[in-house]
Amino acid sequence: MSNLRIGVVGMGNRAGLARAAQQPEMGADVVLAADITERGRDRAKELFGADIATTADYREMFDAGLDAVVLTTPDFAHEDEAVEFLKAGVSVYVEKPLAITIEGCDRVLAAARESGTRLYVGHNMRHMPVVLQMRELITSGAIGEVKAVWCRHFVGNGGEFYYKTWHADRTKSTSLLLQKGAHDIDVIHWLAGGYTRRVSAMGALTVYGDIKEERRDNSDRLMKDWLSYNWPPSTLRDLNPVVDVEDLSMLTMSLDNGVYATYEQCHFTPDYWRNYTVIGTEGRIENFGDMGEGVIRLWNKRTDYNPDGDKSFPIQTAQGGHGGADSAIMAEFLRFVRDGGVTNTSPVAAREAVATGVTATVSLRSDSSALPVPALPADLVSYFESGQQSR
């Protein structure tokens, strides 16, 4: 079987993800890259080899004989690019979030169904060992029926990662409750086995909005060029010219299967990790650390304070970015392009994560009222649940 021909659009910080496709066991070659900047096109040669073809206009890739494309462009570009490649018959891997509006997500999903082209969304946390292990404990019945999921996200490098780039501008990201939170909202949904149908939120720009000194457009640099891990957060400089997204946010979710969930996100903590607590009718699990050297603890006996739990499960380690998730998700995508079939990720779930984040942002920026999350049309749900095959 000949290797798949892969294209990559966008040579920013996530473009390196596509290097996993070039591992010998993947059966794929990255043959074409697009970026609007000369620096980006030069970086493509650094990432994928000097022989790779490059272009400034991704539309020139439509007729290049590609089997699939990996979109690692900024979030606000995902919608249009995904729709155009799908209509051109090129299978699409689009980084999360799928889009920055609910309408944008639904447009992408509709284009996939209408064209019959395969769509895959890069929610790589569904391949992270900590999430897979917690899901396995849940599905094995270790805690009974799930009733509540809580997530605390300590985004210790938030200032460096998000407030020096376009992420800080709500016109380009909607909010970090959507952009960053889409990962965790999706994981909450997956662990809980349902989707949010009602949400309320609170939050504010509490730290980074007060830093007015030395604002800078950093679009000419990559994160590695400015990463400094300054402490405390108030000492950061070179923030994006526009900073108007919340750095502290909290939401409460009511899911369609009766599960209740909460998500808290803070971008100025000293530590950087996620903590999930899942409570069922017969116990609870909680992770401490979210990659190697971390542990998942299970409580399933009546007790008072017991910090060690009744059982402990070391979080597995794997090679590659995000605890091995980047290589695993690329392998699943390439297999999906070739053969279709069941995948850990789901375009419907990706859309539901965005819908929850968008609706929560509306609640947060108004009076924090509980708001309904609009459901995806049933025909689209059916199409993607059937493996992107028309019934």
mmCIF file of C-alpha atoms in Angstrom:
data_model
loop_
_atom_site.group_PDB
_atom_site.id
_atom_site.type_symbol
_atom_site.label_atom_id
_atom_site.label_comp_id
_atom_site.label_asym_id
_atom_site.label_seq_id
_atom_site.Cartn_x
_atom_site.Cartn_y
_atom_site.Cartn_z
ATOM 1 C CA MET A 1 0.000 0.000 0.000
ATOM 2 C CA SER A 2 1.432 3.383 -0.987
ATOM 3 C CA ASN A 3 2.009 6.018 1.669
ATOM 4 C CA LEU A 4 -0.635 8.643 2.259
ATOM 5 C CA ARG A 5 0.221 12.107 0.946
ATOM 6 C CA ILE A 6 -0.249 14.652 3.722
ATOM 7 C CA GLY A 7 -0.335 18.453 3.672
ATOM 8 C CA VAL A 8 0.005 20.820 6.615
ATOM 9 C CA VAL A 9 -1.454 24.314 6.847
ATOM 10 C CA GLY A 10 0.021 26.712 9.402
ATOM 11 C CA MET A 11 3.586 26.557 10.693
ATOM 12 C CA GLY A 12 3.003 27.837 14.211
ATOM 13 C CA ASN A 13 3.668 26.073 17.488
ATOM 14 C CA ARG A 14 1.369 23.087 16.803
ATOM 15 C CA ALA A 15 2.741 22.328 13.330
ATOM 16 C CA GLY A 16 5.261 19.941 14.855
ATOM 17 C CA LEU A 17 2.364 17.584 15.580
ATOM 18 C CA ALA A 18 2.414 16.501 11.934
ATOM 19 C CA ARG A 19 5.975 15.219 12.237
ATOM 20 C CA ALA A 20 4.476 12.144 13.872
ATOM 21 C CA ALA A 21 2.978 11.284 10.477
ATOM 22 C CA GLN A 22 6.496 10.788 9.129
ATOM 23 C CA GLN A 23 7.375 7.990 11.522
ATOM 24 C CA PRO A 24 8.057 4.866 9.438
ATOM 25 C CA GLU A 25 5.185 2.873 10.939
ATOM 26 C CA MET A 26 2.652 5.562 10.017
ATOM 27 C CA GLY A 27 2.675 4.916 6.279
ATOM 28 C CA ALA A 28 2.470 8.600 5.369
ATOM 29 C CA ASP A 29 4.609 11.354 3.897
ATOM 30 C CA VAL A 30 4.234 15.074 4.576
ATOM 31 C CA VAL A 31 4.709 16.429 1.070
ATOM 32 C CA LEU A 32 3.283 19.959 1.066
ATOM 33 C CA ALA A 33 3.039 22.807 3.579
ATOM 34 C CA ALA A 34 1.351 26.184 3.511
ATOM 35 C CA ASP A 35 2.012 29.318 5.517
ATOM 36 C CA ILE A 36 1.359 32.959 4.704
ATOM 37 C CA THR A 37 4.819 34.004 5.948
ATOM 38 C CA GLU A 38 8.246 33.295 4.489
ATOM 39 C CA ARG A 39 9.449 32.434 7.965
ATOM 40 C CA GLY A 40 6.705 29.845 8.270
ATOM 41 C CA ARG A 41 7.594 28.276 4.934
ATOM 42 C CA ASP A 42 11.234 28.104 6.005
ATOM 43 C CA ARG A 43 10.136 26.434 9.229
ATOM 44 C CA ALA A 44 8.254 23.819 7.202
ATOM 45 C CA LYS A 45 11.563 22.734 5.699
ATOM 46 C CA GLU A 46 13.102 22.550 9.183
ATOM 47 C CA LEU A 47 10.226 20.421 10.458
ATOM 48 C CA PHE A 48 9.584 18.148 7.494
ATOM 49 C CA GLY A 49 12.744 18.163 5.408
ATOM 50 C CA ALA A 50 14.346 20.390 2.816
ATOM 51 C CA ASP A 51 12.532 18.664 -0.048
ATOM 52 C CA ILE A 52 9.019 19.544 1.081
ATOM 53 C CA ALA A 53 7.062 21.764 -1.292
ATOM 54 C CA THR A 54 5.659 24.973 0.186
ATOM 55 C CA THR A 55 3.080 27.582 -0.751
ATOM 56 C CA ALA A 56 1.789 30.844 0.664
ATOM 57 C CA ASP A 57 -1.790 30.051 -0.358
ATOM 58 C CA TYR A 58 -3.417 26.909 1.037
ATOM 59 C CA ARG A 59 -5.912 26.928 -1.825
ATOM 60 C CA GLU A 60 -3.113 25.770 -4.110
ATOM 61 C CA MET A 61 -3.194 22.499 -2.154
ATOM 62 C CA PHE A 62 -6.687 21.499 -3.309
ATOM 63 C CA ASP A 63 -5.470 19.924 -6.557
ATOM 64 C CA ALA A 64 -2.119 18.639 -5.288
ATOM 65 C CA GLY A 65 -3.204 15.023 -4.967
ATOM 66 C CA LEU A 66 -3.291 15.075 -1.164
ATOM 67 C CA ASP A 67 -5.031 12.325 0.758
ATOM 68 C CA ALA A 68 -5.378 14.467 3.876
ATOM 69 C CA VAL A 69 -4.477 17.803 5.382
ATOM 70 C CA VAL A 70 -3.580 18.783 8.948
ATOM 71 C CA LEU A 71 -4.822 22.251 9.933
ATOM 72 C CA THR A 72 -2.719 23.822 12.686
ATOM 73 C CA THR A 73 -3.620 27.426 11.933
ATOM 74 C CA PRO A 74 -5.062 29.846 14.528
ATOM 75 C CA ASP A 75 -8.539 28.972 15.762
ATOM 76 C CA PHE A 76 -10.320 31.721 13.846
ATOM 77 C CA ALA A 77 -9.094 30.226 10.547
ATOM 78 C CA HIS A 78 -10.299 26.666 11.198
ATOM 79 C CA GLU A 79 -13.853 27.059 9.938
ATOM 80 C CA ASP A 80 -13.210 28.371 6.433
ATOM 81 C CA GLU A 81 -10.161 26.191 5.807
ATOM 82 C CA ALA A 82 -11.890 23.013 6.955
ATOM 83 C CA VAL A 83 -14.967 23.717 4.824
ATOM 84 C CA GLU A 84 -12.893 24.387 1.708
ATOM 85 C CA PHE A 85 -10.738 21.264 2.033
ATOM 86 C CA LEU A 86 -13.770 19.092 2.766
ATOM 87 C CA LYS A 87 -15.506 20.416 -0.344
ATOM 88 C CA ALA A 88 -12.313 19.706 -2.296
ATOM 89 C CA GLY A 89 -12.476 16.069 -1.171
ATOM 90 C CA VAL A 90 -9.374 16.184 1.042
ATOM 91 C CA SER A 91 -9.725 14.459 4.439
ATOM 92 C CA VAL A 92 -9.253 16.962 7.241
ATOM 93 C CA TYR A 93 -7.549 16.896 10.631
ATOM 94 C CA VAL A 94 -8.435 20.195 12.304
ATOM 95 C CA GLU A 95 -6.862 21.157 15.603
ATOM 96 C CA LYS A 96 -9.222 21.815 18.452
ATOM 97 C CA PRO A 97 -11.317 23.855 18.876
ATOM 98 C CA LEU A 98 -13.250 22.972 15.754
ATOM 99 C CA ALA A 99 -14.262 26.645 15.348
ATOM 100 C CA ILE A 100 -14.800 29.694 17.572
ATOM 101 C CA THR A 101 -18.589 29.844 17.159
ATOM 102 C CA ILE A 102 -21.389 27.305 17.320
ATOM 103 C CA GLU A 103 -22.518 28.287 13.844
ATOM 104 C CA GLY A 104 -18.991 27.765 12.544
ATOM 105 C CA CYS A 105 -18.843 24.254 13.969
ATOM 106 C CA ASP A 106 -22.199 23.343 12.472
ATOM 107 C CA ARG A 107 -21.085 24.687 9.101
ATOM 108 C CA VAL A 108 -17.984 22.466 9.134
ATOM 109 C CA LEU A 109 -19.983 19.390 10.117
ATOM 110 C CA ALA A 110 -22.549 20.102 7.402
ATOM 111 C CA ALA A 111 -19.770 20.427 4.810
ATOM 112 C CA ALA A 112 -18.347 17.055 5.853
ATOM 113 C CA ARG A 113 -21.704 15.356 5.453
ATOM 114 C CA GLU A 114 -22.549 17.058 2.167
ATOM 115 C CA SER A 115 -19.169 16.267 0.623
ATOM 116 C CA GLY A 116 -18.783 12.784 2.128
ATOM 117 C CA THR A 117 -15.200 13.706 3.056
ATOM 118 C CA ARG A 118 -13.764 12.472 6.349
ATOM 119 C CA LEU A 119 -13.459 14.964 9.192
ATOM 120 C CA TYR A 120 -11.339 14.447 12.300
ATOM 121 C CA VAL A 121 -10.889 16.904 15.190
ATOM 122 C CA GLY A 122 -7.667 16.949 17.200
ATOM 123 C CA HIS A 123 -8.884 16.510 20.765
ATOM 124 C CA ASN A 124 -5.641 14.808 21.706
ATOM 125 C CA MET A 125 -6.502 14.556 25.402
ATOM 126 C CA ARG A 126 -8.690 11.579 24.493
ATOM 127 C CA HIS A 127 -5.373 9.816 23.900
ATOM 128 C CA MET A 128 -3.610 11.041 27.041
ATOM 129 C CA PRO A 129 -2.896 8.170 29.452
ATOM 130 C CA VAL A 130 -4.445 9.933 32.446
ATOM 131 C CA VAL A 131 -7.767 10.373 30.630
ATOM 132 C CA LEU A 132 -7.750 6.875 29.134
ATOM 133 C CA GLN A 133 -7.014 5.328 32.534
ATOM 134 C CA MET A 134 -9.760 7.291 34.262
ATOM 135 C CA ARG A 135 -12.239 6.367 31.545
ATOM 136 C CA GLU A 136 -11.255 2.703 31.849
ATOM 137 C CA LEU A 137 -11.882 2.811 35.599
ATOM 138 C CA ILE A 138 -15.291 4.359 34.985
ATOM 139 C CA THR A 139 -16.350 1.935 32.264
ATOM 140 C CA SER A 140 -15.160 -1.010 34.386
ATOM 141 C CA GLY A 141 -17.674 -0.018 37.063
ATOM 142 C CA ALA A 142 -15.049 0.931 39.668
ATOM 143 C CA ILE A 143 -17.128 3.876 40.939
ATOM 144 C CA GLY A 144 -20.617 2.826 39.866
ATOM 145 C CA GLU A 145 -22.748 5.224 37.852
ATOM 146 C CA VAL A 146 -21.161 8.645 37.295
ATOM 147 C CA LYS A 147 -23.097 11.489 38.901
ATOM 148 C CA ALA A 148 -20.616 14.384 39.072
ATOM 149 C CA VAL A 149 -17.376 15.520 37.398
ATOM 150 C CA TRP A 150 -15.243 18.386 38.688
ATOM 151 C CA CYS A 151 -12.207 19.815 36.907
ATOM 152 C CA ARG A 152 -9.712 22.377 38.185
ATOM 153 C CA HIS A 153 -7.272 23.624 35.566
ATOM 154 C CA PHE A 154 -4.183 25.362 36.904
ATOM 155 C CA VAL A 155 -2.766 27.093 33.809
ATOM 156 C CA GLY A 156 0.536 28.131 35.347
ATOM 157 C CA ASN A 157 2.069 29.271 32.044
ATOM 158 C CA GLY A 158 -1.097 31.004 30.872
ATOM 159 C CA GLY A 159 0.471 34.431 30.580
ATOM 160 C CA GLU A 160 3.284 33.170 28.367
ATOM 161 C CA PHE A 161 1.152 30.796 26.326
ATOM 162 C CA TYR A 162 -2.002 32.849 25.737
ATOM 163 C CA TYR A 163 -1.615 36.519 26.638
ATOM 164 C CA LYS A 164 1.279 37.230 24.281
ATOM 165 C CA THR A 165 -0.624 36.020 21.201
ATOM 166 C CA TRP A 166 -3.904 36.341 19.331
ATOM 167 C CA HIS A 167 -5.519 34.126 22.002
ATOM 168 C CA ALA A 168 -5.831 37.222 24.221
ATOM 169 C CA ASP A 169 -8.129 38.935 21.691
ATOM 170 C CA ARG A 170 -11.738 37.779 22.023
ATOM 171 C CA THR A 171 -12.446 38.567 18.353
ATOM 172 C CA LYS A 172 -9.953 35.823 17.456
ATOM 173 C CA SER A 173 -10.612 33.242 20.185
ATOM 174 C CA THR A 174 -14.057 34.072 21.668
ATOM 175 C CA SER A 175 -12.649 33.265 25.131
ATOM 176 C CA LEU A 176 -10.112 31.044 26.835
ATOM 177 C CA LEU A 177 -13.077 29.341 28.429
ATOM 178 C CA LEU A 178 -13.694 28.134 24.864
ATOM 179 C CA GLN A 179 -10.156 27.995 23.443
ATOM 180 C CA LYS A 180 -8.373 26.395 26.370
ATOM 181 C CA GLY A 181 -11.444 24.961 28.054
ATOM 182 C CA ALA A 182 -12.567 22.992 24.988
ATOM 183 C CA HIS A 183 -10.054 20.297 25.939
ATOM 184 C CA ASP A 184 -11.405 19.847 29.440
ATOM 185 C CA ILE A 185 -15.064 20.294 28.570
ATOM 186 C CA ASP A 186 -14.647 17.496 26.033
ATOM 187 C CA VAL A 187 -12.954 15.275 28.617
ATOM 188 C CA ILE A 188 -15.717 16.006 31.136
ATOM 189 C CA HIS A 189 -18.300 15.001 28.541
ATOM 190 C CA TRP A 190 -16.387 11.806 27.696
ATOM 191 C CA LEU A 191 -15.935 10.751 31.312
ATOM 192 C CA ALA A 192 -19.539 11.609 32.152
ATOM 193 C CA GLY A 193 -21.035 9.962 29.069
ATOM 194 C CA GLY A 194 -23.194 12.940 28.112
ATOM 195 C CA TYR A 195 -23.272 16.483 26.736
ATOM 196 C CA THR A 196 -24.005 19.774 28.469
ATOM 197 C CA ARG A 197 -27.475 21.162 27.866
ATOM 198 C CA ARG A 198 -27.484 24.006 30.392
ATOM 199 C CA VAL A 199 -24.617 26.129 31.700
ATOM 200 C CA SER A 200 -23.873 29.175 33.845
ATOM 201 C CA ALA A 201 -20.526 30.905 34.346
ATOM 202 C CA MET A 202 -18.631 33.639 36.150
ATOM 203 C CA GLY A 203 -15.188 35.103 35.561
ATOM 204 C CA ALA A 204 -13.116 38.178 34.845
ATOM 205 C CA LEU A 205 -9.823 39.558 33.565
ATOM 206 C CA THR A 206 -8.230 39.921 36.978
ATOM 207 C CA VAL A 207 -4.435 40.094 36.428
ATOM 208 C CA TYR A 208 -3.219 40.457 32.856
ATOM 209 C CA GLY A 209 -5.477 43.373 31.991
ATOM 210 C CA ASP A 210 -3.569 45.520 34.465
ATOM 211 C CA ILE A 211 -0.225 45.015 32.672
ATOM 212 C CA LYS A 212 -0.100 47.943 30.249
ATOM 213 C CA GLU A 213 3.664 48.234 29.787
ATOM 214 C CA GLU A 214 5.497 47.184 26.633
ATOM 215 C CA ARG A 215 2.654 45.646 24.642
ATOM 216 C CA ARG A 216 3.893 43.954 21.444
ATOM 217 C CA ASP A 217 2.614 42.231 18.317
ATOM 218 C CA ASN A 218 4.388 38.876 18.579
ATOM 219 C CA SER A 219 3.148 37.436 15.287
ATOM 220 C CA ASP A 220 6.728 37.538 13.981
ATOM 221 C CA ARG A 221 7.877 35.137 16.716
ATOM 222 C CA LEU A 222 7.207 31.627 17.972
ATOM 223 C CA MET A 223 6.545 30.827 21.604
ATOM 224 C CA LYS A 224 10.086 29.540 22.076
ATOM 225 C CA ASP A 225 11.334 33.048 21.226
ATOM 226 C CA TRP A 226 9.656 34.685 24.217
ATOM 227 C CA LEU A 227 9.108 31.905 26.742
ATOM 228 C CA SER A 228 10.610 33.046 30.044
ATOM 229 C CA TYR A 229 8.463 31.623 32.874
ATOM 230 C CA ASN A 230 8.600 35.004 34.629
ATOM 231 C CA TRP A 231 7.271 35.085 38.175
ATOM 232 C CA PRO A 232 5.121 36.593 39.517
ATOM 233 C CA PRO A 233 2.686 37.000 36.590
ATOM 234 C CA SER A 234 2.550 40.781 37.040
ATOM 235 C CA THR A 235 6.160 40.992 35.770
ATOM 236 C CA LEU A 236 5.271 39.721 32.283
ATOM 237 C CA ARG A 237 5.947 42.076 29.391
ATOM 238 C CA ASP A 238 5.338 41.991 25.628
ATOM 239 C CA LEU A 239 1.688 41.045 26.052
ATOM 240 C CA ASN A 240 -0.537 41.127 22.983
ATOM 241 C CA PRO A 241 -1.734 44.637 22.014
ATOM 242 C CA VAL A 242 -5.321 43.505 22.734
ATOM 243 C CA VAL A 243 -5.922 41.710 26.019
ATOM 244 C CA ASP A 244 -9.637 41.299 26.717
ATOM 245 C CA VAL A 245 -10.242 37.618 27.528
ATOM 246 C CA GLU A 246 -10.815 36.453 31.083
ATOM 247 C CA ASP A 247 -7.892 34.944 33.003
ATOM 248 C CA LEU A 248 -10.131 33.456 35.703
ATOM 249 C CA SER A 249 -13.356 31.619 34.874
ATOM 250 C CA MET A 250 -15.724 29.099 36.419
ATOM 251 C CA LEU A 251 -18.709 27.298 34.977
ATOM 252 C CA THR A 252 -21.369 24.884 36.125
ATOM 253 C CA MET A 253 -22.869 22.373 33.700
ATOM 254 C CA SER A 254 -26.010 20.253 33.630
ATOM 255 C CA LEU A 255 -25.655 17.311 31.231
ATOM 256 C CA ASP A 256 -28.322 15.535 29.240
ATOM 257 C CA ASN A 257 -27.905 12.295 31.233
ATOM 258 C CA GLY A 258 -28.394 13.841 34.662
ATOM 259 C CA VAL A 259 -24.699 14.335 35.470
ATOM 260 C CA TYR A 260 -23.615 17.671 36.945
ATOM 261 C CA ALA A 261 -20.158 19.107 36.331
ATOM 262 C CA THR A 262 -17.960 22.087 37.140
ATOM 263 C CA TYR A 263 -14.895 23.528 35.440
ATOM 264 C CA GLU A 264 -12.526 26.128 36.872
ATOM 265 C CA GLN A 265 -9.665 27.708 34.920
ATOM 266 C CA CYS A 266 -6.965 30.073 36.239
ATOM 267 C CA HIS A 267 -4.119 31.443 34.102
ATOM 268 C CA PHE A 268 -1.816 32.766 36.830
ATOM 269 C CA THR A 269 -1.214 29.825 39.155
ATOM 270 C CA PRO A 270 2.379 28.851 40.020
ATOM 271 C CA ASP A 271 1.773 25.237 38.943
ATOM 272 C CA TYR A 272 0.506 23.853 35.632
ATOM 273 C CA TRP A 273 -1.689 20.741 35.616
ATOM 274 C CA ARG A 274 -5.271 19.515 35.548
ATOM 275 C CA ASN A 275 -7.168 17.826 38.348
ATOM 276 C CA TYR A 276 -10.268 15.764 37.569
ATOM 277 C CA THR A 277 -12.579 14.361 40.219
ATOM 278 C CA VAL A 278 -15.259 11.899 39.089
ATOM 279 C CA ILE A 279 -17.881 10.842 41.632
ATOM 280 C CA GLY A 280 -20.152 7.862 41.135
ATOM 281 C CA THR A 281 -22.723 5.942 43.114
ATOM 282 C CA GLU A 282 -20.055 3.553 44.456
ATOM 283 C CA GLY A 283 -16.905 5.657 44.781
ATOM 284 C CA ARG A 284 -14.791 8.377 43.270
ATOM 285 C CA ILE A 285 -11.512 8.797 41.392
ATOM 286 C CA GLU A 286 -9.154 11.752 41.264
ATOM 287 C CA ASN A 287 -5.843 12.386 39.512
ATOM 288 C CA PHE A 288 -2.823 14.057 41.085
ATOM 289 C CA GLY A 289 -0.580 15.181 38.249
ATOM 290 C CA ASP A 290 -1.684 14.568 34.685
ATOM 291 C CA MET A 291 1.373 12.966 33.090
ATOM 292 C CA GLY A 292 4.258 10.711 34.126
ATOM 293 C CA GLU A 293 4.993 10.488 37.866
ATOM 294 C CA GLY A 294 1.371 11.331 38.593
ATOM 295 C CA VAL A 295 -1.197 9.011 40.137
ATOM 296 C CA ILE A 296 -4.928 8.293 39.986
ATOM 297 C CA ARG A 297 -6.490 7.438 43.327
ATOM 298 C CA LEU A 298 -9.696 5.499 43.922
ATOM 299 C CA TRP A 299 -11.902 5.747 47.006
ATOM 300 C CA ASN A 300 -14.542 3.012 47.207
ATOM 301 C CA LYS A 301 -14.848 2.325 50.961
ATOM 302 C CA ARG A 302 -16.442 4.344 53.757
ATOM 303 C CA THR A 303 -13.727 6.476 55.363
ATOM 304 C CA ASP A 304 -12.826 9.766 56.959
ATOM 305 C CA TYR A 305 -9.887 11.740 55.552
ATOM 306 C CA ASN A 306 -7.762 9.330 53.542
ATOM 307 C CA PRO A 307 -5.337 11.194 51.259
ATOM 308 C CA ASP A 308 -3.957 8.000 49.684
ATOM 309 C CA GLY A 309 -7.307 6.521 48.671
ATOM 310 C CA ASP A 310 -8.147 2.818 48.752
ATOM 311 C CA LYS A 311 -6.228 2.045 45.556
ATOM 312 C CA SER A 312 -3.664 3.934 43.481
ATOM 313 C CA PHE A 313 -2.866 3.689 39.784
ATOM 314 C CA PRO A 314 0.354 5.283 38.471
ATOM 315 C CA ILE A 315 -0.237 7.380 35.381
ATOM 316 C CA GLN A 316 1.383 5.627 32.465
ATOM 317 C CA THR A 317 4.105 7.273 30.427
ATOM 318 C CA ALA A 318 4.656 7.282 26.686
ATOM 319 C CA GLN A 319 7.019 8.951 24.240
ATOM 320 C CA GLY A 320 6.070 12.158 22.478
ATOM 321 C CA GLY A 321 4.145 15.339 23.158
ATOM 322 C CA HIS A 322 1.238 15.476 25.604
ATOM 323 C CA GLY A 323 2.223 12.239 27.298
ATOM 324 C CA GLY A 324 2.347 10.352 24.010
ATOM 325 C CA ALA A 325 -1.059 11.607 22.892
ATOM 326 C CA ASP A 326 0.246 13.447 19.827
ATOM 327 C CA SER A 327 1.672 10.322 18.204
ATOM 328 C CA ALA A 328 -1.372 8.271 19.156
ATOM 329 C CA ILE A 329 -3.865 10.736 17.738
ATOM 330 C CA MET A 330 -1.939 11.084 14.480
ATOM 331 C CA ALA A 331 -1.867 7.298 14.120
ATOM 332 C CA GLU A 332 -5.628 7.161 14.676
ATOM 333 C CA PHE A 333 -6.243 9.939 12.144
ATOM 334 C CA LEU A 334 -4.184 8.243 9.437
ATOM 335 C CA ARG A 335 -5.925 4.934 10.083
ATOM 336 C CA PHE A 336 -9.258 6.743 9.850
ATOM 337 C CA VAL A 337 -8.286 8.325 6.523
ATOM 338 C CA ARG A 338 -7.447 4.892 5.116
ATOM 339 C CA ASP A 339 -10.137 2.711 6.602
ATOM 340 C CA GLY A 340 -12.719 4.770 8.488
ATOM 341 C CA GLY A 341 -14.144 3.124 11.575
ATOM 342 C CA VAL A 342 -14.506 4.017 15.235
ATOM 343 C CA THR A 343 -12.240 6.697 16.729
ATOM 344 C CA ASN A 344 -11.698 8.038 20.244
ATOM 345 C CA THR A 345 -12.382 11.533 19.007
ATOM 346 C CA SER A 346 -15.716 12.718 17.671
ATOM 347 C CA PRO A 347 -16.710 15.727 15.529
ATOM 348 C CA VAL A 348 -20.020 15.819 17.407
ATOM 349 C CA ALA A 349 -18.210 15.874 20.755
ATOM 350 C CA ALA A 350 -15.868 18.588 19.442
ATOM 351 C CA ARG A 351 -18.869 20.683 18.475
ATOM 352 C CA GLU A 352 -20.516 20.127 21.853
ATOM 353 C CA ALA A 353 -17.359 21.302 23.648
ATOM 354 C CA VAL A 354 -17.394 24.514 21.622
ATOM 355 C CA ALA A 355 -21.139 24.990 22.129
ATOM 356 C CA THR A 356 -20.686 24.671 25.884
ATOM 357 C CA GLY A 357 -17.732 27.082 25.917
ATOM 358 C CA VAL A 358 -19.496 29.656 23.748
ATOM 359 C CA THR A 359 -22.699 29.554 25.788
ATOM 360 C CA ALA A 360 -20.733 29.731 29.027
ATOM 361 C CA THR A 361 -18.926 32.808 27.710
ATOM 362 C CA VAL A 362 -22.255 34.508 27.020
ATOM 363 C CA SER A 363 -23.362 33.721 30.570
ATOM 364 C CA LEU A 364 -20.064 34.923 32.046
ATOM 365 C CA ARG A 365 -20.179 38.235 30.171
ATOM 366 C CA SER A 366 -23.783 38.954 31.083
ATOM 367 C CA ASP A 367 -25.453 38.228 34.425
ATOM 368 C CA SER A 368 -24.266 34.618 34.872
ATOM 369 C CA SER A 369 -27.747 33.270 34.187
ATOM 370 C CA ALA A 370 -28.131 29.587 33.365
ATOM 371 C CA LEU A 371 -28.468 29.324 29.584
ATOM 372 C CA PRO A 372 -29.486 26.451 27.306
ATOM 373 C CA VAL A 373 -26.802 24.974 25.048
ATOM 374 C CA PRO A 374 -28.265 24.519 21.561
ATOM 375 C CA ALA A 375 -28.292 20.924 20.374
ATOM 376 C CA LEU A 376 -26.803 19.785 17.084
ATOM 377 C CA PRO A 377 -29.412 18.909 14.434
ATOM 378 C CA ALA A 378 -30.343 15.232 14.668
ATOM 379 C CA ASP A 379 -29.403 14.426 11.081
ATOM 380 C CA LEU A 380 -25.827 15.570 11.674
ATOM 381 C CA VAL A 381 -25.613 13.611 14.924
ATOM 382 C CA SER A 382 -26.803 10.500 13.099
ATOM 383 C CA TYR A 383 -24.294 10.934 10.270
ATOM 384 C CA PHE A 384 -21.269 11.203 12.525
ATOM 385 C CA GLU A 385 -22.428 8.541 14.970
ATOM 386 C CA SER A 386 -22.671 6.129 12.045
ATOM 387 C CA GLY A 387 -18.973 6.675 11.309
ATOM 388 C CA GLN A 388 -19.540 9.392 8.699
ATOM 389 C CA GLN A 389 -21.498 6.994 6.563
ATOM 390 C CA SER A 390 -24.909 7.956 5.193
ATOM 391 C CA ARG A 391 -27.617 5.627 6.445
#
